Short mmCIF file of C-alpha atoms and ligand atoms in Angstrom, two decimals:
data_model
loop_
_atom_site.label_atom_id
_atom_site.label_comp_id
_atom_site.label_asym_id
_atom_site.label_seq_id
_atom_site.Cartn_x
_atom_site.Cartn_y
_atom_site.Cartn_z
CA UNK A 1 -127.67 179.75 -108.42
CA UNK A 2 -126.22 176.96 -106.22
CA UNK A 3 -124.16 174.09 -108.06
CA UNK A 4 -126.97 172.04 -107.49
CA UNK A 5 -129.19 174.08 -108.93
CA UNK A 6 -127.21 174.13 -111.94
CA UNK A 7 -126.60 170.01 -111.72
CA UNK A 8 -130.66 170.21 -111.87
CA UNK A 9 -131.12 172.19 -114.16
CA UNK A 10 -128.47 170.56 -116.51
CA UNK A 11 -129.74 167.29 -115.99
CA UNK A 12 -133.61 168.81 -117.16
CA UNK A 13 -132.12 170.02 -120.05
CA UNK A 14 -130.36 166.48 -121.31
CA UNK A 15 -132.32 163.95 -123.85
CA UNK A 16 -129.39 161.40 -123.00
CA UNK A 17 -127.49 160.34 -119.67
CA UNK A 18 -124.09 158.95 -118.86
CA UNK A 19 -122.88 158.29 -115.74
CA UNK A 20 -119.55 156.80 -114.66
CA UNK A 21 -117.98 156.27 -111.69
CA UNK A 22 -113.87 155.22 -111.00
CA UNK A 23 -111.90 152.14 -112.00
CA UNK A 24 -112.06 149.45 -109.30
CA UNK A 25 -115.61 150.33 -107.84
CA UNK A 26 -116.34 150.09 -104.05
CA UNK A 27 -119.97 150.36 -103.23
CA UNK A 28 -119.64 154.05 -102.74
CA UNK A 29 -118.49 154.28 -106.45
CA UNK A 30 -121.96 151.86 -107.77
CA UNK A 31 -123.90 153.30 -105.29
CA UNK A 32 -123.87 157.09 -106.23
CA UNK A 33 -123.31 156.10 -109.63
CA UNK A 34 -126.37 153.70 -110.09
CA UNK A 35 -128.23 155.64 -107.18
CA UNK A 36 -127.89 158.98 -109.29
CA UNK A 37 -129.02 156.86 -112.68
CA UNK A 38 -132.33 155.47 -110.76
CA UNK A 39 -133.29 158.39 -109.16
CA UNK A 40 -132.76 160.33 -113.12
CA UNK A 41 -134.97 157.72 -114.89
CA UNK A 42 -137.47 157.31 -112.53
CA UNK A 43 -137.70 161.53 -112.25
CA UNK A 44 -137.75 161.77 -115.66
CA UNK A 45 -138.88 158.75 -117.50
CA UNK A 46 -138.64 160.02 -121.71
CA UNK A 47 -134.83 160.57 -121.42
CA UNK A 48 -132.05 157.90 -121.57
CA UNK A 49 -130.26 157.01 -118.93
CA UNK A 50 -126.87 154.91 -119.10
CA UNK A 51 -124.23 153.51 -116.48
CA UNK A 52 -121.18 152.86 -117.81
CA UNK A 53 -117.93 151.36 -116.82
CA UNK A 54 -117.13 147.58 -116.81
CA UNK A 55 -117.00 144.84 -114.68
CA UNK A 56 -117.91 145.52 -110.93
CA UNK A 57 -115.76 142.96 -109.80
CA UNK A 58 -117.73 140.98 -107.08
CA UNK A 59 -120.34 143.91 -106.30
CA UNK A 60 -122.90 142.48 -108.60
CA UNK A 61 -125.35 142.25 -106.11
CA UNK A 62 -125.55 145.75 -106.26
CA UNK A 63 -125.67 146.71 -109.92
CA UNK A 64 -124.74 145.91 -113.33
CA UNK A 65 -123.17 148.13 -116.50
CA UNK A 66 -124.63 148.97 -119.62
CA UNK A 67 -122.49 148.99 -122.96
CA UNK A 68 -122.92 152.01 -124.62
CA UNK A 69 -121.41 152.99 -128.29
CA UNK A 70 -119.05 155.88 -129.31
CA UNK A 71 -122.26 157.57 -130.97
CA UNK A 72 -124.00 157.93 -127.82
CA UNK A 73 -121.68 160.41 -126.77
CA UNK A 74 -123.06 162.40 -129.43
CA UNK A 75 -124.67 165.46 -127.68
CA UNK A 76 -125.04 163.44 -124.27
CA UNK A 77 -124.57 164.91 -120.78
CA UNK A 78 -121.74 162.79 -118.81
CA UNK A 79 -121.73 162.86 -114.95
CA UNK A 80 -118.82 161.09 -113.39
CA UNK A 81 -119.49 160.33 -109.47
CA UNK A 82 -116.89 159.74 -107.04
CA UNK A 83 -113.66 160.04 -108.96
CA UNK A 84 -111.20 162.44 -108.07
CA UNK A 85 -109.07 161.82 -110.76
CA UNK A 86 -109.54 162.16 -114.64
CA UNK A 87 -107.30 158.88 -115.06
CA UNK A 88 -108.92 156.99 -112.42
CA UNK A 89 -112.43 157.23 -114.27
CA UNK A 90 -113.83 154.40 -115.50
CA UNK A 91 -114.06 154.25 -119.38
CA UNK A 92 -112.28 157.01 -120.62
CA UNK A 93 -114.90 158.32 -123.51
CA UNK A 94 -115.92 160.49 -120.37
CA UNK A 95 -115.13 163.38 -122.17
CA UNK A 96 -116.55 162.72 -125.23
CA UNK A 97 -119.99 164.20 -124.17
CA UNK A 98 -121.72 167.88 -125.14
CA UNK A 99 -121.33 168.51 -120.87
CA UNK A 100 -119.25 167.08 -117.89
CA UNK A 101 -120.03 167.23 -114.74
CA UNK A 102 -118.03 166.07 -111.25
CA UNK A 103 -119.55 165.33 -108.44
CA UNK A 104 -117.36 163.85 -105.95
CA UNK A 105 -116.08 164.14 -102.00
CA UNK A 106 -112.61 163.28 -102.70
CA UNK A 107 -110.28 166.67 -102.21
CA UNK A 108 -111.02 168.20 -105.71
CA UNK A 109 -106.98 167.82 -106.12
CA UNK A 110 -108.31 167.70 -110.40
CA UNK A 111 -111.44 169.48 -110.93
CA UNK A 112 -111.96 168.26 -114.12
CA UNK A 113 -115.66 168.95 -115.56
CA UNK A 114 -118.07 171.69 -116.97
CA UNK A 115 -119.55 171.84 -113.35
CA UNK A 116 -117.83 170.86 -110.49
CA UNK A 117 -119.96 169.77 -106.82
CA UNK A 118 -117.39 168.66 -104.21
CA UNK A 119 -117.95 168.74 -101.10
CA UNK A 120 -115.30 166.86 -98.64
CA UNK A 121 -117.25 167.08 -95.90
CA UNK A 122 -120.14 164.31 -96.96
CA UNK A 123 -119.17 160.64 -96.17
CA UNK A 124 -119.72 159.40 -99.54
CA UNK A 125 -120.53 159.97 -102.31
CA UNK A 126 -123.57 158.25 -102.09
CA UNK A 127 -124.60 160.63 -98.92
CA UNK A 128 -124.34 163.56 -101.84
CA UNK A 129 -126.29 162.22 -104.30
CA UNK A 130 -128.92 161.43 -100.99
CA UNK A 131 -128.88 164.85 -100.30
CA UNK A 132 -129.31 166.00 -103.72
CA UNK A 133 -132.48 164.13 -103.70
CA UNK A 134 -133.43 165.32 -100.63
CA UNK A 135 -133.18 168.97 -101.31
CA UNK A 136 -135.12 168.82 -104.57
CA UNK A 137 -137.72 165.82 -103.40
CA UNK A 138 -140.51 168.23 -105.27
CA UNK A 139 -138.85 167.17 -108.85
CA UNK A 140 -136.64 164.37 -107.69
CA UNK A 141 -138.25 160.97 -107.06
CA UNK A 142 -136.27 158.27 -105.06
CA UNK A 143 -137.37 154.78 -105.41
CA UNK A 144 -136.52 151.76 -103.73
CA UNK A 145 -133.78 150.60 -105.67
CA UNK A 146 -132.10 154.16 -105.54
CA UNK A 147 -132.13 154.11 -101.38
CA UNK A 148 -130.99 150.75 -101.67
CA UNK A 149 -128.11 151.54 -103.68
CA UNK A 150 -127.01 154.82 -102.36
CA UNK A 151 -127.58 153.32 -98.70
CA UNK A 152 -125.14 150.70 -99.56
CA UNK A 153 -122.37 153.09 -100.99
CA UNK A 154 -122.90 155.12 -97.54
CA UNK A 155 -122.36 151.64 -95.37
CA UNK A 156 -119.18 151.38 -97.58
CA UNK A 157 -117.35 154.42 -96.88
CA UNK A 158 -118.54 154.71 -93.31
CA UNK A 159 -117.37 151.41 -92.21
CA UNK A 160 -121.14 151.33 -91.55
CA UNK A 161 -121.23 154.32 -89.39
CA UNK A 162 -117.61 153.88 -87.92
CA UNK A 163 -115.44 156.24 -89.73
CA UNK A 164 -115.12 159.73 -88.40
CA UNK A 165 -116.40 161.29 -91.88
CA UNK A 166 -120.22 159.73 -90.13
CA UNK A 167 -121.94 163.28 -89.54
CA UNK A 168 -125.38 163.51 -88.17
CA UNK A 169 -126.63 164.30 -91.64
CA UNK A 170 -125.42 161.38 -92.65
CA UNK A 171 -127.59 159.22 -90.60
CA UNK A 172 -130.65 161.88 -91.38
CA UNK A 173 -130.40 160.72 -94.75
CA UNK A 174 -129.31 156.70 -94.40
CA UNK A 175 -132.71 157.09 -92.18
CA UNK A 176 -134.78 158.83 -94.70
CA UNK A 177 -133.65 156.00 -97.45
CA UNK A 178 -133.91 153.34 -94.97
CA UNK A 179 -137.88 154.62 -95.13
CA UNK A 180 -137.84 153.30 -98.41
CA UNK A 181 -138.26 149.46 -97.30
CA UNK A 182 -135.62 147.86 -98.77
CA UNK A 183 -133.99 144.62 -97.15
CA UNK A 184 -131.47 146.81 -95.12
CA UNK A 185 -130.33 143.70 -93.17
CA UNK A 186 -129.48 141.95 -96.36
CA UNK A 187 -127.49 144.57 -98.04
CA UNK A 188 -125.42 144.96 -94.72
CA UNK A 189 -124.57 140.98 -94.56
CA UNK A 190 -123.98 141.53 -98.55
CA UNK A 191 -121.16 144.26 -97.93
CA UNK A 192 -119.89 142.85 -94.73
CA UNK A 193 -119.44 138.85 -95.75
CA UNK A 194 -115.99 137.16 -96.74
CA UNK A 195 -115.16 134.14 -98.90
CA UNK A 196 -113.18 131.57 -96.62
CA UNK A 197 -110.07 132.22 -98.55
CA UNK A 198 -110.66 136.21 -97.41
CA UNK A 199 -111.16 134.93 -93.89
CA UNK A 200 -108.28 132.75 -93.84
CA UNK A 201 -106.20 136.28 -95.37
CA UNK A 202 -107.66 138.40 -92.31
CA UNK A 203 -105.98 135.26 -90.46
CA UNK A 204 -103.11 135.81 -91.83
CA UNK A 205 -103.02 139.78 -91.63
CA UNK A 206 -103.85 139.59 -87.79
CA UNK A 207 -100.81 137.29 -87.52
CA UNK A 208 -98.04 138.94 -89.53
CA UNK A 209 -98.81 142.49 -89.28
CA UNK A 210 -96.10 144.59 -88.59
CA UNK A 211 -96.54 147.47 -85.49
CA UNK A 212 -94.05 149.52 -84.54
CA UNK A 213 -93.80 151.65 -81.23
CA UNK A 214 -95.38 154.44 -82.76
CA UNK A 215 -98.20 152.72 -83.90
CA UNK A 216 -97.64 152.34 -87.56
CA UNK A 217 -98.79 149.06 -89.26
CA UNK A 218 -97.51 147.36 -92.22
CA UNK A 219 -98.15 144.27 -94.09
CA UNK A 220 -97.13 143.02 -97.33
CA UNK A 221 -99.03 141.14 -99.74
CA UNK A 222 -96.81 139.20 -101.99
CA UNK A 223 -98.38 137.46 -105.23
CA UNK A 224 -96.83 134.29 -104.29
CA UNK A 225 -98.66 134.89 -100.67
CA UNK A 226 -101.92 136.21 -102.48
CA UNK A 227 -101.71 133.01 -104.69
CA UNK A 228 -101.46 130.75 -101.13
CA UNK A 229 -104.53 132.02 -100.15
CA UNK A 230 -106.26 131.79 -103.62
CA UNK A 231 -107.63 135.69 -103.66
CA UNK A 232 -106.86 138.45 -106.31
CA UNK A 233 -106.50 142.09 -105.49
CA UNK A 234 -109.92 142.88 -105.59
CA UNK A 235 -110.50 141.42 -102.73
CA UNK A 236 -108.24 143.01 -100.36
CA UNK A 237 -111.05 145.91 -99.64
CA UNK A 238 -112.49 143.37 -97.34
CA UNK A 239 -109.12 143.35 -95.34
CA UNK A 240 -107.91 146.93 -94.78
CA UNK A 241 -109.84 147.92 -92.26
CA UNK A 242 -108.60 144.74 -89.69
CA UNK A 243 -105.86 146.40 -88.53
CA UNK A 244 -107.62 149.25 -87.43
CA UNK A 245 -109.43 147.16 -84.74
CA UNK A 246 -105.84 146.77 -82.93
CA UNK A 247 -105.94 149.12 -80.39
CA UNK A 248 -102.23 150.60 -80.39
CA UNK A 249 -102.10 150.91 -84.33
CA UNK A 250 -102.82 154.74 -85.29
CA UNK A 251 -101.86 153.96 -89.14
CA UNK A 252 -101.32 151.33 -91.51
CA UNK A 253 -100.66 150.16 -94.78
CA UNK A 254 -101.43 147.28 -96.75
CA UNK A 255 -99.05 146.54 -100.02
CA UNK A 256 -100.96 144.44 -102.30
CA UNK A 257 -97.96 143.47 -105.17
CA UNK A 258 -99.53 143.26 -108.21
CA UNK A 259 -99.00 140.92 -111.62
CA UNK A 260 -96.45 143.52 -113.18
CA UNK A 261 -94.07 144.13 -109.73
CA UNK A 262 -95.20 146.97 -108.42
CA UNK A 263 -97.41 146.99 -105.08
CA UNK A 264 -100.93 148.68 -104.69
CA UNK A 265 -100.67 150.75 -101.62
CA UNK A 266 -103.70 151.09 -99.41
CA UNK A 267 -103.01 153.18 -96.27
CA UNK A 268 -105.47 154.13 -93.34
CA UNK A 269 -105.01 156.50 -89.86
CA UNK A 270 -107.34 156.82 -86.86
CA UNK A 271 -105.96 160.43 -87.13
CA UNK A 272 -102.61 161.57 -88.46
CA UNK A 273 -103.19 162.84 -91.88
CA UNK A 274 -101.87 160.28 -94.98
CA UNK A 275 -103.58 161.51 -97.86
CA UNK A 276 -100.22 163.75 -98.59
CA UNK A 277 -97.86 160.25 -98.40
CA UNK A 278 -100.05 158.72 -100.70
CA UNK A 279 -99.85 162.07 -103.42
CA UNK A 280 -95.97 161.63 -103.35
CA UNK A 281 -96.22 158.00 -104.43
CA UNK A 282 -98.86 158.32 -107.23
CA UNK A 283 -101.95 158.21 -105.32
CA UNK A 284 -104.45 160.33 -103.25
CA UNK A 285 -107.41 160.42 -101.69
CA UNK A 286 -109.21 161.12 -98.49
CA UNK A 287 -106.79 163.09 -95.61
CA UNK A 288 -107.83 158.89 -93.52
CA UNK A 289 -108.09 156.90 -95.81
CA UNK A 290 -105.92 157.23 -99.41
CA UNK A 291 -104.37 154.82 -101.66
CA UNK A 292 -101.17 155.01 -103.58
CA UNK A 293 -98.41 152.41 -105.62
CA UNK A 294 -95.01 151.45 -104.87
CA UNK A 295 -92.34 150.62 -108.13
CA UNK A 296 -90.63 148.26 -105.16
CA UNK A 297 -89.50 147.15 -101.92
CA UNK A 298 -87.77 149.69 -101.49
CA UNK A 299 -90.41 152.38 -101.99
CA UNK A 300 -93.04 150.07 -99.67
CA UNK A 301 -90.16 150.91 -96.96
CA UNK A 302 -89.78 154.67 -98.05
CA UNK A 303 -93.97 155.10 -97.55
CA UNK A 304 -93.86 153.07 -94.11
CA UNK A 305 -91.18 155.21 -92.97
CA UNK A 306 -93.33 158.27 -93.95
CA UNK A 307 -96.37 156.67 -92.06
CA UNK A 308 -94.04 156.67 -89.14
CA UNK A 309 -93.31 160.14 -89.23
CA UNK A 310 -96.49 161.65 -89.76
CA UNK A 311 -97.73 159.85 -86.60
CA UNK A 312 -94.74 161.19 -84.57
CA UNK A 313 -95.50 164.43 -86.05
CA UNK A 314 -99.52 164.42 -85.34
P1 AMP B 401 -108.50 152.09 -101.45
O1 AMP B 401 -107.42 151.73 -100.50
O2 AMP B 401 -108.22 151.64 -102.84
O3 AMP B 401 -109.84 151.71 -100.94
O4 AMP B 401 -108.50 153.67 -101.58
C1 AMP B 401 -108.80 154.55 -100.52
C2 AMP B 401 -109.04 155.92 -101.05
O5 AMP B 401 -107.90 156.41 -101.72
C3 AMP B 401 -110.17 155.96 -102.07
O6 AMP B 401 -111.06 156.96 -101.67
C4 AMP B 401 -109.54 156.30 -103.38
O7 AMP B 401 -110.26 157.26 -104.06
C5 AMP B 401 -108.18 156.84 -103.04
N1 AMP B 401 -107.18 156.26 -103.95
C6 AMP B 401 -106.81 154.97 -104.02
N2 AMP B 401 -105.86 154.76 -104.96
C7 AMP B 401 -105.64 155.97 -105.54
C8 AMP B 401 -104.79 156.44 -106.60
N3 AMP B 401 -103.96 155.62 -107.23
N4 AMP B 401 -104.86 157.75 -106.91
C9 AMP B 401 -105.69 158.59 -106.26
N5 AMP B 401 -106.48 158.22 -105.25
C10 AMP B 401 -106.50 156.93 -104.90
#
């Protein structure tokens, strides 16, 4: 029996659903996660189906979260999409369910769970739970909503389409949800649009960024900068990428200092691995695209440096 099979045949078997997703959603986090919930209730209609996790911080046009009590728990199966890390997941009563189950395409650095289905390979998260669908379509149904949500999740991690993770199953399936009808146009303008004060920020990012010979970037967020420009943290997604569209930067980092002192650390590569920086400084994720935190100055220099070096090593 394939993991999938046994994700299947779990989920049958469940009167009552939880799904989470990580702290800090993207639209690859609500997509699988709300994708996954849609495609449950609508399959099977008698059981219970919750998403769970907080405030989606600006990504309410994709979905909203249910509150669900401690009780709940009781005898429930919890899925958790696209989290790598136990820590990282969002509302941590996650394990307070009969059966856990990852499903993820983060490197399974934590494979936390009852049943684990990682696969690196897939885009997204989103392209997983597509392709979950797709391989069981006889007992799985996928409605509108679903291929709108999970199609949005695979936009997000792509860079729609960009990122080198974009196989050609990944457009097989973005082209067998797109079949579903939904207002593909308006979901891409929804994902790709800025406030002014995040335009005037990719201004400023554009202007100050930091290259060096070998083609590492670096920029630095300060609060007193972020408070200039009148945008929070959460906000920033919309301006890592930029730099990438410079031709002579290979990787970059964006320090985004937070409230308390210490800096969020988002890095990016066009090919020289960074996911192993970002582990050293309390982070992780994807071998292109990871995200880590510096105590200080002095440990935003210490990661640049290590940008630099992987690049002269690659
Ligand atoms: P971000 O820059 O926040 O969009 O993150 C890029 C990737 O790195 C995402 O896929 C995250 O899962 C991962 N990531 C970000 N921050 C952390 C962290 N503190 N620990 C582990 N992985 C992280």
């Amino acid at each position: 029996m394939t993991v999938q099979e046994e994700i299947l045949e779990t989920i049958k078997a469940y009167e009552t659903i939880i799904i989470h997703r990580h702290q800090r959603p993207d639209p690859d986090a609500l997509g699988s996660q709300v994708g996954l919930a849609e495609i449950i209730r609508a399959s099977f209609p008698e059981k219970t189906v919750y998403q769970v996790g907080g405030p989606v911080e600006g990504l309410d046009y994709l979905a909203d979260m249910q509150t669900v009590a401690d009780t709940d728990y009781q005898g429930a199966l919890v899925i958790v999409t696209d989290t790598a890390n136990a820590p990282r997941i969002s509302d941590q009563r996650y394990d307070q369910g009969a059966k856990l189950i990852k499903i993820d395409h983060h490197p399974n650095d934590e494979p936390y769970g009852d049943l684990v289905w990682v696969n690196t390979k897939a885009s997204s998260c989103s392209e997983m739970i597509a392709s979950f669908w797709s391989t069981y379509q006889e007992t799985l149904t996928m409605t509108k909503e679903a291929a709108r949500l999970l199609y949005a999740g695979i936009v997000g991690d792509t860079g729609r389409f960009l990122y080198p993770a974009t196989t050609a199953t990944t457009l097989r399936l973005a082209a067998e949800l797109l079949d579903r009808g939904f207002d593909a146009p308006k979901i891409n303008r929804q994902i790709d649009q800025i406030s002014r004060s995040v335009a005037r920020l990719s201004g400023y990012v554009y202007e100050h960024i930091e290259v060096d010979e070998s083609g590492a970037g670096k920029v630095i967020l300060s609060q007193e900068l972020q408070q200039s420009f009148g945008v929070v943290d959460s906000e920033t997604s919309a301006i890592v990428s930029l730099p990438g569209k410079i031709e002579d930067v290979v990787a970059w980092a964006i320090f985004v200092e937070q409230p308390e002192g210490y800096y969020r650390v988002r890095m990016r590569s066009k090919g020289p691995v960074i996911n192993e920086i970002a582990k050293r400084h309390h982070g992780g994720g994807h071998p292109l695209a990871s995200g880590a935190n510096a105590a200080d100055l002095e440990e935003v220099a210490m990661i640049y440096q290590e940008i630099q070096e992987v690049i002269k090593q690659a």
